[in-house]
CSV table of C-alpha atoms in Angstrom, one decimal:
chain,number,residue,atom,x,y,z
A,30,ILE,CA,156.9,136.1,27.3
A,31,THR,CA,159.6,134.5,25.1
A,32,VAL,CA,159.1,131.2,26.8
A,33,VAL,CA,155.4,131.3,26.3
A,34,ARG,CA,155.8,132.2,22.6
A,35,ASP,CA,158.1,129.3,22.1
A,36,ARG,CA,155.7,126.9,23.8
A,37,ILE,CA,152.8,128.1,21.7
A,38,GLN,CA,154.7,127.8,18.5
A,39,LYS,CA,156.0,124.4,19.5
A,40,PHE,CA,152.5,123.2,20.3
A,41,LEU,CA,151.2,124.5,16.9
A,42,ARG,CA,154.0,122.6,15.1
A,43,MET,CA,153.1,119.4,17.0
A,44,LEU,CA,149.5,119.8,15.8
A,45,ARG,CA,150.6,120.3,12.2
A,46,ASN,CA,152.9,117.3,12.4
A,47,LEU,CA,149.9,115.2,13.4
A,48,GLY,CA,148.3,116.2,10.1
A,49,SER,CA,145.9,118.7,11.6
A,50,GLU,CA,144.7,121.9,9.9
A,51,VAL,CA,145.5,124.6,12.3
A,52,ILE,CA,144.0,128.2,12.1
A,53,TRP,CA,145.0,130.8,14.6
A,54,TYR,CA,142.3,133.1,16.0
A,55,ASP,CA,143.0,136.8,16.2
A,56,ALA,CA,143.0,137.2,20.0
A,57,VAL,CA,146.3,136.6,21.9
A,58,THR,CA,149.1,138.8,20.4
A,59,TRP,CA,152.8,138.4,20.0
A,60,SER,CA,153.1,140.8,23.0
A,61,GLY,CA,151.2,138.4,25.2
A,62,LEU,CA,148.0,140.4,25.4
A,63,LEU,CA,144.4,139.4,24.7
A,64,ASP,CA,143.9,142.2,22.1
A,65,PHE,CA,141.8,141.6,19.1
A,66,GLN,CA,143.5,143.2,16.1
A,67,ASN,CA,140.7,142.8,13.6
A,68,GLU,CA,143.3,142.8,10.9
A,69,LEU,CA,146.5,141.1,9.9
A,70,THR,CA,149.3,142.8,11.9
A,71,GLU,CA,152.8,142.1,13.2
A,72,GLU,CA,151.1,141.0,16.5
A,73,ASN,CA,149.3,138.0,15.0
A,74,LEU,CA,151.4,137.3,11.9
A,75,PRO,CA,154.0,135.1,13.7
A,76,TYR,CA,151.2,132.9,15.1
A,77,MET,CA,149.5,132.7,11.7
A,78,LYS,CA,152.7,131.5,10.2
A,79,ALA,CA,153.2,129.0,13.0
A,80,ALA,CA,149.7,127.7,12.5
A,81,GLY,CA,150.2,127.3,8.8
A,82,SER,CA,146.6,127.0,7.6
A,83,GLY,CA,145.5,130.6,8.3
A,84,LEU,CA,144.2,133.3,10.6
A,85,PHE,CA,140.6,134.0,11.7
A,86,LEU,CA,140.3,137.7,12.0
A,87,ASN,CA,137.9,139.0,14.7
A,88,TYR,CA,134.7,140.5,13.3
A,89,ASN,CA,135.1,144.2,14.3
A,90,TRP,CA,137.2,145.1,11.3
A,91,SER,CA,136.9,148.2,9.0
A,92,LEU,CA,137.5,148.9,5.4
A,93,ALA,CA,140.9,150.4,6.3
A,94,LYS,CA,141.9,147.4,8.3
A,95,LEU,CA,141.1,145.0,5.5
A,96,ARG,CA,143.2,147.0,3.1
A,97,ARG,CA,146.1,147.0,5.5
A,98,SER,CA,145.7,143.2,5.8
A,99,GLN,CA,146.1,142.9,2.1
A,100,GLU,CA,149.1,145.2,2.2
A,101,LEU,CA,150.9,143.1,4.8
A,102,SER,CA,150.2,139.9,2.9
A,103,VAL,CA,153.2,139.3,0.7
A,104,ASN,CA,151.2,137.4,-2.0
A,105,SER,CA,147.9,135.9,-2.8
A,106,THR,CA,148.8,132.6,-1.1
A,107,MET,CA,149.1,134.4,2.2
A,108,SER,CA,146.2,136.7,1.7
A,109,THR,CA,143.8,133.9,1.1
A,110,LYS,CA,144.8,132.4,4.4
A,111,VAL,CA,143.5,135.5,6.1
A,112,PHE,CA,139.8,134.7,6.9
A,113,VAL,CA,137.9,137.8,7.6
A,114,GLY,CA,135.4,137.2,10.4
A,115,ILE,CA,131.7,137.9,9.9
A,116,ASP,CA,129.4,137.5,12.9
A,117,CYS,CA,125.9,136.4,12.0
A,118,PHE,CA,124.7,137.9,15.3
A,119,GLY,CA,126.0,141.3,14.4
A,120,ARG,CA,128.0,142.1,17.5
A,121,GLY,CA,129.9,145.1,16.1
A,122,CYS,CA,130.1,143.7,12.6
A,123,ILE,CA,129.2,145.6,9.5
A,124,GLY,CA,125.6,144.9,8.5
A,125,GLY,CA,124.4,144.1,11.9
A,126,GLY,CA,124.2,140.3,11.3
A,127,GLY,CA,121.0,138.4,10.7
A,128,PHE,CA,119.6,139.1,7.2
A,129,GLY,CA,122.1,141.9,7.0
A,130,THR,CA,125.1,139.6,7.2
A,131,SER,CA,125.5,139.9,3.4
A,132,GLU,CA,126.4,143.6,3.8
A,133,ALA,CA,129.7,142.6,5.4
A,134,LEU,CA,130.4,140.1,2.7
A,135,LYS,CA,129.8,142.8,0.0
A,136,VAL,CA,132.5,144.9,1.7
A,137,ILE,CA,135.0,142.1,1.6
A,138,LEU,CA,134.1,141.4,-2.1
A,139,ASP,CA,134.7,145.1,-2.9
A,140,VAL,CA,138.1,145.0,-1.2
A,141,ASN,CA,139.1,141.9,-3.1
A,142,ALA,CA,138.0,143.5,-6.4
A,143,SER,CA,140.2,146.4,-5.6
A,144,ARG,CA,143.2,144.1,-5.1
A,145,PRO,CA,142.7,141.0,-7.1
A,146,ASP,CA,146.3,140.0,-6.4
A,147,ARG,CA,145.6,140.0,-2.6
A,148,PRO,CA,142.1,138.3,-2.2
A,149,LEU,CA,141.0,137.7,1.4
A,150,SER,CA,138.9,134.8,2.5
A,151,VAL,CA,135.9,134.7,4.9
A,152,ALA,CA,135.1,133.0,8.2
A,153,LEU,CA,131.3,133.0,8.7
A,154,PHE,CA,130.8,132.9,12.5
A,155,ALA,CA,127.6,131.5,14.1
A,156,PRO,CA,125.3,130.8,11.2
A,157,GLY,CA,123.2,129.0,13.8
A,158,TRP,CA,121.6,132.5,14.3
A,159,VAL,CA,118.7,131.2,12.2
A,160,PHE,CA,117.9,128.4,14.7
A,161,GLU,CA,118.4,130.6,17.8
A,162,LYS,CA,116.3,133.5,16.5
A,163,CYS,CA,113.5,131.6,14.7
A,164,ASP,CA,110.2,132.2,16.5
A,165,LEU,CA,108.9,128.7,17.1
A,166,ILE,CA,106.0,129.9,19.2
A,167,LYS,CA,104.1,130.2,16.0
A,168,ALA,CA,104.4,126.4,15.6
A,169,ALA,CA,102.3,125.9,18.7
A,170,GLY,CA,104.1,122.7,19.5
A,171,ASP,CA,103.7,121.2,16.1
A,172,PRO,CA,107.1,119.8,15.0
A,173,ILE,CA,106.2,119.9,11.3
A,174,LYS,CA,105.3,123.5,11.5
A,175,ALA,CA,108.4,124.2,13.5
A,176,PHE,CA,110.5,122.5,10.9
A,177,ARG,CA,108.8,124.6,8.1
A,178,LEU,CA,109.4,127.8,10.0
A,179,LEU,CA,113.1,127.0,10.4
A,180,ALA,CA,113.4,125.9,6.8
A,181,GLU,CA,111.8,129.1,5.5
A,182,MET,CA,114.0,131.3,7.6
A,183,ASP,CA,117.2,129.3,6.8
A,184,THR,CA,116.4,129.5,3.1
A,185,LYS,CA,115.9,133.2,3.3
A,186,PHE,CA,119.1,133.7,5.3
A,187,TRP,CA,121.3,131.8,2.8
A,188,SER,CA,119.5,133.3,-0.3
A,189,TYR,CA,121.3,136.6,0.5
A,190,LEU,CA,124.7,134.9,1.0
A,191,SER,CA,125.0,132.1,-1.5
A,192,PRO,CA,125.5,134.3,-4.6
A,193,LEU,CA,128.2,136.3,-2.8
A,194,ILE,CA,130.0,133.3,-1.4
A,195,CYS,CA,130.3,131.9,-4.9
A,196,ARG,CA,132.1,135.1,-6.0
A,197,LEU,CA,134.8,135.0,-3.3
A,198,ARG,CA,137.2,132.7,-5.2
A,199,SER,CA,136.3,134.1,-8.6
A,200,ILE,CA,137.7,137.6,-8.0
A,201,SER,CA,141.2,136.7,-9.1
A,202,ARG,CA,140.5,133.6,-11.2
A,203,GLY,CA,138.2,134.8,-13.9
A,204,ASP,CA,134.8,133.0,-14.0
A,205,SER,CA,135.8,130.0,-11.9
A,206,PHE,CA,136.5,129.6,-8.2
A,207,GLU,CA,138.3,127.0,-6.1
A,208,ILE,CA,137.5,125.8,-2.7
A,209,VAL,CA,140.8,125.7,-0.8
A,210,HIS,CA,139.6,124.3,2.6
A,211,LYS,CA,137.6,121.1,2.1
A,212,PRO,CA,135.5,119.3,4.7
A,213,THR,CA,137.1,116.3,6.5
A,214,LEU,CA,134.2,114.1,5.3
A,215,PRO,CA,133.7,115.1,1.7
A,216,HIS,CA,130.6,112.9,1.1
A,217,LEU,CA,127.9,112.0,3.5
A,218,PRO,CA,126.9,108.3,3.5
A,219,VAL,CA,123.8,107.4,1.5
A,220,ILE,CA,121.3,105.6,3.7
A,221,GLN,CA,119.1,103.0,2.0
A,222,LEU,CA,115.7,103.0,3.7
A,223,PRO,CA,114.2,99.6,4.1
A,224,CYS,CA,111.3,98.9,1.6
A,225,ASP,CA,109.2,97.6,4.4
A,226,LEU,CA,109.6,100.6,6.6
A,227,TYR,CA,105.9,101.3,7.1
A,228,GLU,CA,105.2,97.6,7.7
A,229,ARG,CA,107.8,97.3,10.5
A,230,TYR,CA,107.1,100.6,12.2
A,231,ASP,CA,104.2,102.9,13.0
A,232,SER,CA,102.7,105.0,10.2
A,233,ASP,CA,104.0,108.2,11.9
A,234,VAL,CA,107.7,107.3,11.3
A,235,LEU,CA,109.4,110.3,9.6
A,236,PHE,CA,112.9,109.2,9.2
A,237,CYS,CA,115.0,106.0,9.8
A,238,THR,CA,118.8,105.6,9.6
A,239,THR,CA,121.6,103.4,10.7
A,240,CYS,CA,124.1,106.3,10.2
A,241,CYS,CA,124.1,108.2,13.5
A,242,SER,CA,121.8,109.3,16.3
A,243,GLY,CA,122.0,113.0,15.4
A,244,GLN,CA,120.0,115.8,16.8
A,245,GLY,CA,116.8,117.6,15.7
A,246,LEU,CA,113.4,118.9,16.5
A,247,LEU,CA,111.7,115.5,16.6
A,248,PRO,CA,112.3,112.9,19.3
A,249,LEU,CA,114.8,110.2,18.5
A,250,MET,CA,114.1,106.6,19.5
A,251,PRO,CA,116.1,103.3,19.3
A,252,CYS,CA,114.3,100.5,17.5
A,253,SER,CA,115.9,97.3,16.1
A,254,PRO,CA,118.9,95.2,17.3
A,255,GLN,CA,120.8,96.6,14.4
A,256,SER,CA,120.9,99.9,16.3
A,257,GLU,CA,118.7,101.7,13.8
A,258,MET,CA,117.3,105.0,15.0
A,259,ILE,CA,114.0,106.4,14.0
A,260,MET,CA,112.4,109.8,14.2
A,261,LYS,CA,108.6,110.0,14.9
A,262,TYR,CA,106.0,112.7,15.1
A,263,GLY,CA,104.7,113.7,18.5
A,264,SER,CA,106.2,113.6,21.9
A,265,GLN,CA,108.6,111.2,23.5
């Protein structure tokens, strides 16, 4: 087991030396078992330190486990690297997932408020719940109706979470909050649509870009030699 530990830690250091942000998931323990701790313990702490950027806790935690995680964290720098897992599909998580996902977030906020010197972070798992659970049968094959159904359900889902997410970093910082982990691509490229879009293509063109092929509800089709991609209504 010692050899395996050394190899894992060496591998994590190699990733960090490459400039990668490495976060350990609460699964394999220091004892060599696949044993979800659902809290910060001596079994996952060494790997969290080796990873450097943090620890994703599994999502079957309890109030007591969160408080013990705060206690084991030596300061706020360490505690904010403990990302409490919330499963949007519910699977044993407080609130049952779905539109009840916010209930788990409220518990974490209450725990943070009780120990502002040891605020915990959040890892929101599988927010694609909206797209997997949305009933598109009601759209009857109409892609615009399908998009509307998804948009309405997605908006409702995030309406419960957004106000709470904004409070996460404000618990120990007054009225302001700071985003610690930033996306690799901070700004999406702005695509300038051609002014003659409707002259060059059919009137049912919904979207045109030279950015990427992407994925979505509508069929994606190549068009010009400049590798533009267009989305159109209807079938392929």
